[in-house]
Coordinates of C-alpha atoms and ligand atoms in Angstrom, one line a residue:
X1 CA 0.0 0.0 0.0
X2 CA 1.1 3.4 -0.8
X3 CA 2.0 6.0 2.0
X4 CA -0.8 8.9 2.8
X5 CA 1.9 10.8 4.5
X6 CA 5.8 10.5 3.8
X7 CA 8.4 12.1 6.6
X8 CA 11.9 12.0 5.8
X9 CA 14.8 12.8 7.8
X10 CA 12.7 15.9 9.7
X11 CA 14.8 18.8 11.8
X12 CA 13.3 21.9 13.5
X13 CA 14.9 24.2 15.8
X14 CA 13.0 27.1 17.4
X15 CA 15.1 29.8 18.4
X16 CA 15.0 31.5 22.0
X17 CA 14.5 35.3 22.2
X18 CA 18.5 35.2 23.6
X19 CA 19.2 33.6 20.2
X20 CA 20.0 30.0 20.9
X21 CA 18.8 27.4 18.8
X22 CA 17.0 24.8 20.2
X23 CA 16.5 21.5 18.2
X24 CA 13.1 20.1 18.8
X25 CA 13.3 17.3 15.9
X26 CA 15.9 15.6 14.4
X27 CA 16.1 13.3 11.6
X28 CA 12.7 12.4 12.4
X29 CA 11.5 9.7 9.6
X30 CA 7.7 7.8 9.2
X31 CA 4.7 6.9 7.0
X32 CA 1.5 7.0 8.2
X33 CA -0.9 4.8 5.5
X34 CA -4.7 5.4 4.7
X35 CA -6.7 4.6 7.5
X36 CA -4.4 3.7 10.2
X37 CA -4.2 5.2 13.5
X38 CA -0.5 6.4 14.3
X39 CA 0.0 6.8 17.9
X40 CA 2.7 9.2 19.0
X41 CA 4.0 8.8 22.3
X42 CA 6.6 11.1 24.2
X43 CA 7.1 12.9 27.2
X44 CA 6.4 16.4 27.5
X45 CA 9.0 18.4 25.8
X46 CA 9.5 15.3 23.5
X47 CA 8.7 17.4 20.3
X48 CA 5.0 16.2 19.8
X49 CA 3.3 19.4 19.1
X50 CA 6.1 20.6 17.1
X51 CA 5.5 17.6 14.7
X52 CA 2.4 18.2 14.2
X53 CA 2.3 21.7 13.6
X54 CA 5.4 21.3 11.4
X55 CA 3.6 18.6 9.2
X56 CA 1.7 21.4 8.0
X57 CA 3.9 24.1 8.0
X58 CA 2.4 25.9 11.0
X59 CA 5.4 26.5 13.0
X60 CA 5.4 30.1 14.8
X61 CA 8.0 33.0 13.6
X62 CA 10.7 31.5 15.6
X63 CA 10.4 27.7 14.3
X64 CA 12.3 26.7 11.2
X65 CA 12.9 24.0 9.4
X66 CA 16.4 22.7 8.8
X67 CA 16.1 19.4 6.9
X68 CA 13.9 17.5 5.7
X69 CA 10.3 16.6 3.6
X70 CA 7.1 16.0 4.0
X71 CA 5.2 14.2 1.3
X72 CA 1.2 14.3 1.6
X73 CA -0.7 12.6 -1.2
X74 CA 2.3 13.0 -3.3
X75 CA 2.6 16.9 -2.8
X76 CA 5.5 18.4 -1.2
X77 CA 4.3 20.3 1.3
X78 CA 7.2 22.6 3.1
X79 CA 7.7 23.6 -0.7
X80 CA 4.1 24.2 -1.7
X81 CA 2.7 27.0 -2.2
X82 CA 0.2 28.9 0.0
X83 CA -3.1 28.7 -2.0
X84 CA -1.9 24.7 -1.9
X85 CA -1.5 24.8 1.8
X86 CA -4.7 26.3 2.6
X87 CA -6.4 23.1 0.3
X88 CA -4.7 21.2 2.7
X89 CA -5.3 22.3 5.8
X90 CA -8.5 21.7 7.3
X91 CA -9.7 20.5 3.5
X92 CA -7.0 16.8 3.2
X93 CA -5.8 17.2 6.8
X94 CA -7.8 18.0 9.6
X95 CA -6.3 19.5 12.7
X96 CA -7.2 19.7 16.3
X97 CA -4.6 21.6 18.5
X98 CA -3.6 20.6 21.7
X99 CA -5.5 23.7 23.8
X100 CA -9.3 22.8 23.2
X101 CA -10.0 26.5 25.3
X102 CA -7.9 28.4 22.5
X103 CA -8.7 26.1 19.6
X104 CA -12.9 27.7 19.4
X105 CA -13.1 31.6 19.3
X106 CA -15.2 32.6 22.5
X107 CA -17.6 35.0 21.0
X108 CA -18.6 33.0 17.7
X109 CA -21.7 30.6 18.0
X110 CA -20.1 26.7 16.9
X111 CA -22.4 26.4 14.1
X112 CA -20.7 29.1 12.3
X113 CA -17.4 28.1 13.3
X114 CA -17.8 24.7 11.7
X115 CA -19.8 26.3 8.7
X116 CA -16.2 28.6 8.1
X117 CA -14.0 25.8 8.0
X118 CA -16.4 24.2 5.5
X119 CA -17.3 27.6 3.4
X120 CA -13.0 27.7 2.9
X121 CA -12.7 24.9 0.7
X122 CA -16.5 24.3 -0.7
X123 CA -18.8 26.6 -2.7
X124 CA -22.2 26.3 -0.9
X125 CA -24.8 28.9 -0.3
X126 CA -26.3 29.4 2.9
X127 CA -28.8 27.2 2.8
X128 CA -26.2 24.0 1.9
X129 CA -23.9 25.1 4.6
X130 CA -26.1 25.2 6.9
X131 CA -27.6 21.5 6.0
X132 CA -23.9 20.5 6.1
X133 CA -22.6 21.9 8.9
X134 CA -25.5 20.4 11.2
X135 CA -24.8 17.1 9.3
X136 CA -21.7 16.9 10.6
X137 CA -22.9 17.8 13.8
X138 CA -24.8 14.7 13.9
X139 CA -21.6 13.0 13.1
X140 CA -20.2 13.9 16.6
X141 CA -23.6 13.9 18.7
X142 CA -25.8 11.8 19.1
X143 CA -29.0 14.6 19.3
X144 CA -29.4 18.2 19.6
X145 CA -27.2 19.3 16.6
X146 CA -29.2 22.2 16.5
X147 CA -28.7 23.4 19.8
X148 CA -25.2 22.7 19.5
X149 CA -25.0 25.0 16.4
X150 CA -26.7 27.7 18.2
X151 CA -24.5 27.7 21.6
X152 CA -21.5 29.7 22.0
X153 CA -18.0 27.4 23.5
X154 CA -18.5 28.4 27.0
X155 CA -22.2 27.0 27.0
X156 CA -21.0 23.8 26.2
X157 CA -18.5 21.5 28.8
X158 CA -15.4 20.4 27.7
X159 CA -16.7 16.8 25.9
X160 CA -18.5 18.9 23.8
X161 CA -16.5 21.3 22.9
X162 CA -14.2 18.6 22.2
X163 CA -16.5 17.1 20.0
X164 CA -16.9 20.3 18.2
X165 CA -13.2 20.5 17.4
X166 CA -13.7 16.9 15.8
X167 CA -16.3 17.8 13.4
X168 CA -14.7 20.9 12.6
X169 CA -12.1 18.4 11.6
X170 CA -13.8 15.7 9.8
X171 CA -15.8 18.8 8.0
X172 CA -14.4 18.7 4.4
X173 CA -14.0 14.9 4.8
X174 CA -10.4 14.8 5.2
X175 CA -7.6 12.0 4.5
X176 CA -5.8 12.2 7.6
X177 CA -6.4 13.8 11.1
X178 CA -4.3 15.0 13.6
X179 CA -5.2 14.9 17.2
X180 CA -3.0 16.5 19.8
X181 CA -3.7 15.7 22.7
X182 CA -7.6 15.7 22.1
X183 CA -8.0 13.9 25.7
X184 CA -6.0 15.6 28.1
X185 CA -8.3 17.9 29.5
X186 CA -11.3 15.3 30.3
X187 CA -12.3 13.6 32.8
X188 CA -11.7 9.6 32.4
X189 CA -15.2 8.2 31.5
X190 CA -15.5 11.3 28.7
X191 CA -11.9 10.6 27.3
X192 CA -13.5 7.1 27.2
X193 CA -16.1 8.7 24.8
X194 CA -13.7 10.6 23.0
X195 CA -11.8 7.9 22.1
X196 CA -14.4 5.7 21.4
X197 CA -15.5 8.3 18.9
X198 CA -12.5 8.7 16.9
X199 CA -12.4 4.9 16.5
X200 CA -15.8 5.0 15.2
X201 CA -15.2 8.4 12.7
X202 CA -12.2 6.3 11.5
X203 CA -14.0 3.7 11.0
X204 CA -16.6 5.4 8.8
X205 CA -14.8 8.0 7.0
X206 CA -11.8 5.6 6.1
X207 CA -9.3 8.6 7.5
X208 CA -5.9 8.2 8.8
X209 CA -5.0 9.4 12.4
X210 CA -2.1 10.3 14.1
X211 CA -3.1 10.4 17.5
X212 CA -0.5 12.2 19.8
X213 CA -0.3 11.8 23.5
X214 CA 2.2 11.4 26.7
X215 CA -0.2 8.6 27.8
X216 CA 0.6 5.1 26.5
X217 CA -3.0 3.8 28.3
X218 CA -5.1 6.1 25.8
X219 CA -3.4 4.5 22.6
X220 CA -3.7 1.1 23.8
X221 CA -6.5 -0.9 21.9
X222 CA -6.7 1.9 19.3
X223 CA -3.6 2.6 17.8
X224 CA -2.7 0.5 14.9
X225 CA 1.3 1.6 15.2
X226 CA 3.0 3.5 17.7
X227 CA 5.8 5.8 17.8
X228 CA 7.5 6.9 20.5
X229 CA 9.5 10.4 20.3
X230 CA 12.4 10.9 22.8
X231 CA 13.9 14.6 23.0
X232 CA 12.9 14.9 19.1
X233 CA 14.3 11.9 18.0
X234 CA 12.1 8.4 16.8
X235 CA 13.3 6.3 19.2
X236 CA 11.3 3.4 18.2
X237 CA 7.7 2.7 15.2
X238 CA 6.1 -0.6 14.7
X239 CA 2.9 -2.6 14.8
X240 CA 1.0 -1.4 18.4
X241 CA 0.8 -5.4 19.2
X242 CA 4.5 -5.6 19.1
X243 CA 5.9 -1.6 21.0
X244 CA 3.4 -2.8 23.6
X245 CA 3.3 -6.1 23.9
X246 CA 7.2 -6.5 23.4
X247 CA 8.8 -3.1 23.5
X248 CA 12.6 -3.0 22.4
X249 CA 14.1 0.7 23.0
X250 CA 14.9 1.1 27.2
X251 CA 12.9 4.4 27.2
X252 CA 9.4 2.5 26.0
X253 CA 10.2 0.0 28.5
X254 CA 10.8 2.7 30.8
X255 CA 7.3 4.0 29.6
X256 CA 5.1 1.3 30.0
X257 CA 6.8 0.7 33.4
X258 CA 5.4 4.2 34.8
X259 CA 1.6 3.5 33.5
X260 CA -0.2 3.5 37.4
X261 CA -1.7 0.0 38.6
X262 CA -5.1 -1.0 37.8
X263 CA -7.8 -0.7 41.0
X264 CA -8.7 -2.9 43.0
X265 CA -12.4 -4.2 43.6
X266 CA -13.3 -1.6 46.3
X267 CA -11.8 1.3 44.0
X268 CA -8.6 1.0 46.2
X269 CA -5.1 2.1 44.3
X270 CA -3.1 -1.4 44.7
X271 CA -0.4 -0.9 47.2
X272 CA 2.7 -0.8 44.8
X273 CA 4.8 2.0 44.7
X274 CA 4.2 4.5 40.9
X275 CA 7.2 4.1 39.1
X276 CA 9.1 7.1 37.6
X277 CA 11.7 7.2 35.0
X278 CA 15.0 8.8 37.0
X279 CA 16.3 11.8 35.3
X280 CA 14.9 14.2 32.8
X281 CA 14.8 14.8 29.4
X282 CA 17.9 16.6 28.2
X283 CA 18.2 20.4 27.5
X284 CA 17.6 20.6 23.8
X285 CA 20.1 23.9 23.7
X286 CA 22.8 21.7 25.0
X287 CA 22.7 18.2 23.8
X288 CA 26.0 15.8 24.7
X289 CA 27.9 14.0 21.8
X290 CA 25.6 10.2 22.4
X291 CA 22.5 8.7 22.7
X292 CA 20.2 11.6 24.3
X293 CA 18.3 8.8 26.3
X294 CA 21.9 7.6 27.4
X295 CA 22.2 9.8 31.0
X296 CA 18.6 8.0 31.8
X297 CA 19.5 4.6 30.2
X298 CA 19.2 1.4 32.9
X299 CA 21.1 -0.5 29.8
X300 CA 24.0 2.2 28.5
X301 CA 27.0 1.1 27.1
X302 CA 29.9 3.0 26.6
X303 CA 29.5 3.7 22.9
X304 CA 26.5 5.2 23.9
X305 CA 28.3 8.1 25.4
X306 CA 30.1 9.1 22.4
X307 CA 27.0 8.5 19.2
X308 CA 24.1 8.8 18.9
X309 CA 22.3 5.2 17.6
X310 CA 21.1 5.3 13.9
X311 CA 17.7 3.2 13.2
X312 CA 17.9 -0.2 13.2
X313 CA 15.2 -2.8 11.4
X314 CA 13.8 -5.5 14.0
X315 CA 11.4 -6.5 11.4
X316 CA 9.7 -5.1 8.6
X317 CA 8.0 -2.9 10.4
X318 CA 9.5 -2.2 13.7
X319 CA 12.7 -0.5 14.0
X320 CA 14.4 0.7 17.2
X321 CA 17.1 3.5 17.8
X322 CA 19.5 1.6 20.1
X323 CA 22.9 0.4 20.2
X324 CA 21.8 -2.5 21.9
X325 CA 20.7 -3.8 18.2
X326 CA 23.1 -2.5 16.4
X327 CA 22.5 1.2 15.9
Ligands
ATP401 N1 7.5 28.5 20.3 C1 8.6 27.9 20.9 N2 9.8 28.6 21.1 C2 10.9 28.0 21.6 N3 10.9 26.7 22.0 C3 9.8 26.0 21.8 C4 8.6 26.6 21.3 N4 7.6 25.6 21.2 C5 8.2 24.5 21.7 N5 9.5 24.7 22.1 C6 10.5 23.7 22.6 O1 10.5 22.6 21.7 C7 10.5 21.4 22.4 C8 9.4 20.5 22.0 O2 8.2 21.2 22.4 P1 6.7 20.6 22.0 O3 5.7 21.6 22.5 O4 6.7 20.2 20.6 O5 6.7 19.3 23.0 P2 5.4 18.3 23.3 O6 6.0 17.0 23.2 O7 4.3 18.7 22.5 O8 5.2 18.6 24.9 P3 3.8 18.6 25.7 O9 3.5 17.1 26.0 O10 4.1 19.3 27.0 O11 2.7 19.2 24.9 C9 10.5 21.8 23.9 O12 11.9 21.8 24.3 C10 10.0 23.2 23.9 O13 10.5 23.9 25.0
MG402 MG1 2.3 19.3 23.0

């Protein structure tokens, strides 16, 4: 199967107000195909929303791209122009930021913030829109479209407003979707209907995902691959069965180590102590020569000190950036 979306060998760097350069991706490299949910996995910091808004050129003033391509449906997108960018975004690739508060302007009712998204990239007159926009609507809630259409953000609570962001994303019927972080601000049982949802728009609109989060627990049973980002570097992709069930790289074991123990019957934590990866994510301003996961690494060795591991193949489609397979 042909790739939806083609990364190759990514680098940005913001740089500070004091005029240091910080790298916030390197040499970051993946596919995502048509309708498979990528999940991407990192720590704060880890370079997460920088991929995203960097996929379609949406970097702020200070961002800037070193390196690299990204190949959407065949098109080059950090060399396209702008009229081909704006078919892009919102139209093939829909978008939900990570800050669901700033993402829905306070003083505009949804209906016509959906209806805007849609009016950008398809000729309709009022009437149409309108039929359209509460369409998909009824994507995203079960009843009361209308109502929904007619209320202004701060009328709704945070699962819907969510869930507006999602149909203004799904609006123009788009090929991919990225969600960052479209959980983190919910309460557990309506992150449970959040997700639940985007399995089912998946499933109906045939779109690709790449779902970002530092939580390994909300990609689990929905993600079809994983990859898991480490101070802006891939440190390991492959099939969701096989980063979870078997993970390779030290820092995904390290991951999956720190997810909290289920309850108990009575609703009781279970008495074992939360685990916590020592350490913390290196200063991107000042990286060592070596492995940037090396200072945290249980398993180091002492090349690790002096390079940094290439990507190595496990399989087909798992691959691992660790000298402890080759590197
Ligand atoms: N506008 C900016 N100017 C300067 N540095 C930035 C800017 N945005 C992000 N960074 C830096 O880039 C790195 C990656 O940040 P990013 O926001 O992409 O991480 P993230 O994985 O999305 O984190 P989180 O889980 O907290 O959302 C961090 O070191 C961050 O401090
Ligand atoms: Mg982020």
């Amino acid at each position: 199967m042909n790739a939806l979306l083609e990364i190759q060998d990514l680098e940005v760097a913001y740089r500070s107000t004091a005029g240091r350069e910080c790298g916030a991706l390197a040499g970051v490299s993946f596919e995502v195909y048509p309708g498979e949910i990528l999940g991407v996995l990192g720590e704060s910091g880890s370079g997460k929303s920088t991929l995203a808004a960097a996929l379609l050129r949406l970097l702020p003033p200070n961002g800037k791209f070193r390196k690299g391509t990204v190949r959407f449906e065949g098109q080059d997108l950090l060399r396209a122009r702008q009229r081909e960018l704006q078919k892009v975004r919102g139209g093939r690739i829909g978008l939900i930021f990570q800050e669901p508060s700033m993402a829905l302007h306070p003083t505009i009712r949804t209906g016509e913030q959906i209806s805007s998204v849609i009016a950008a990239h398809q000729a309709l007159d009022r009437r149409a829109l309108r039929e359209k926009t509460l369409q998909v609507l009824a994507k995203v809630f079960s009843a009361d479209a209308n109502r929904i259409a007619e209320s202004y953000p701060h009328q709704l609570s945070g699962g819907q407003r969510q869930r507006v962001l999602l149909a203004q994303a799904i609006a123009c019927s788009p090929a991919l979707i990225i969600a960052d972080e479209p959980t983190a601000s919910l309460d557990p049982s309506t992150q449970q209907d959040i997700l639940e949802l985007l399995r089912t728009l998946r499933d109906q609109l045939h779109c690709a995902m790449i779902l970002i989060t530092h939580n390994p627990a909300i990609l689990a049973g929905l993600a079809d691959r994983i990859l898991v980002l480490y101070a802006g570097k891939v440190a390991e992709i492959g099939p969701a069965s096989e980063v979870f069930g078997s993970p390779q790289h030290p820092y995904t074991r390290a991951l999956l180590k720190c997810l909290p123990p289920p309850l108990t019957e009575n609703l009781r934590p279970r008495k074992s102590k939360l685990t916590v990866i020592p350490g913390e994510s290196p200063n991107l301003q000042q990286l060592a020569n070596g492995c940037r996961f090396e200072p945290r690494c249980t398993d180091r060795m002492d090349v690790c000190t002096t390079s940094e591991p290439a990507e190595t193949s496990l399989s087909r489609h798992h691959a691992v950036s660790c000298f402890r397979y080759g590197g």
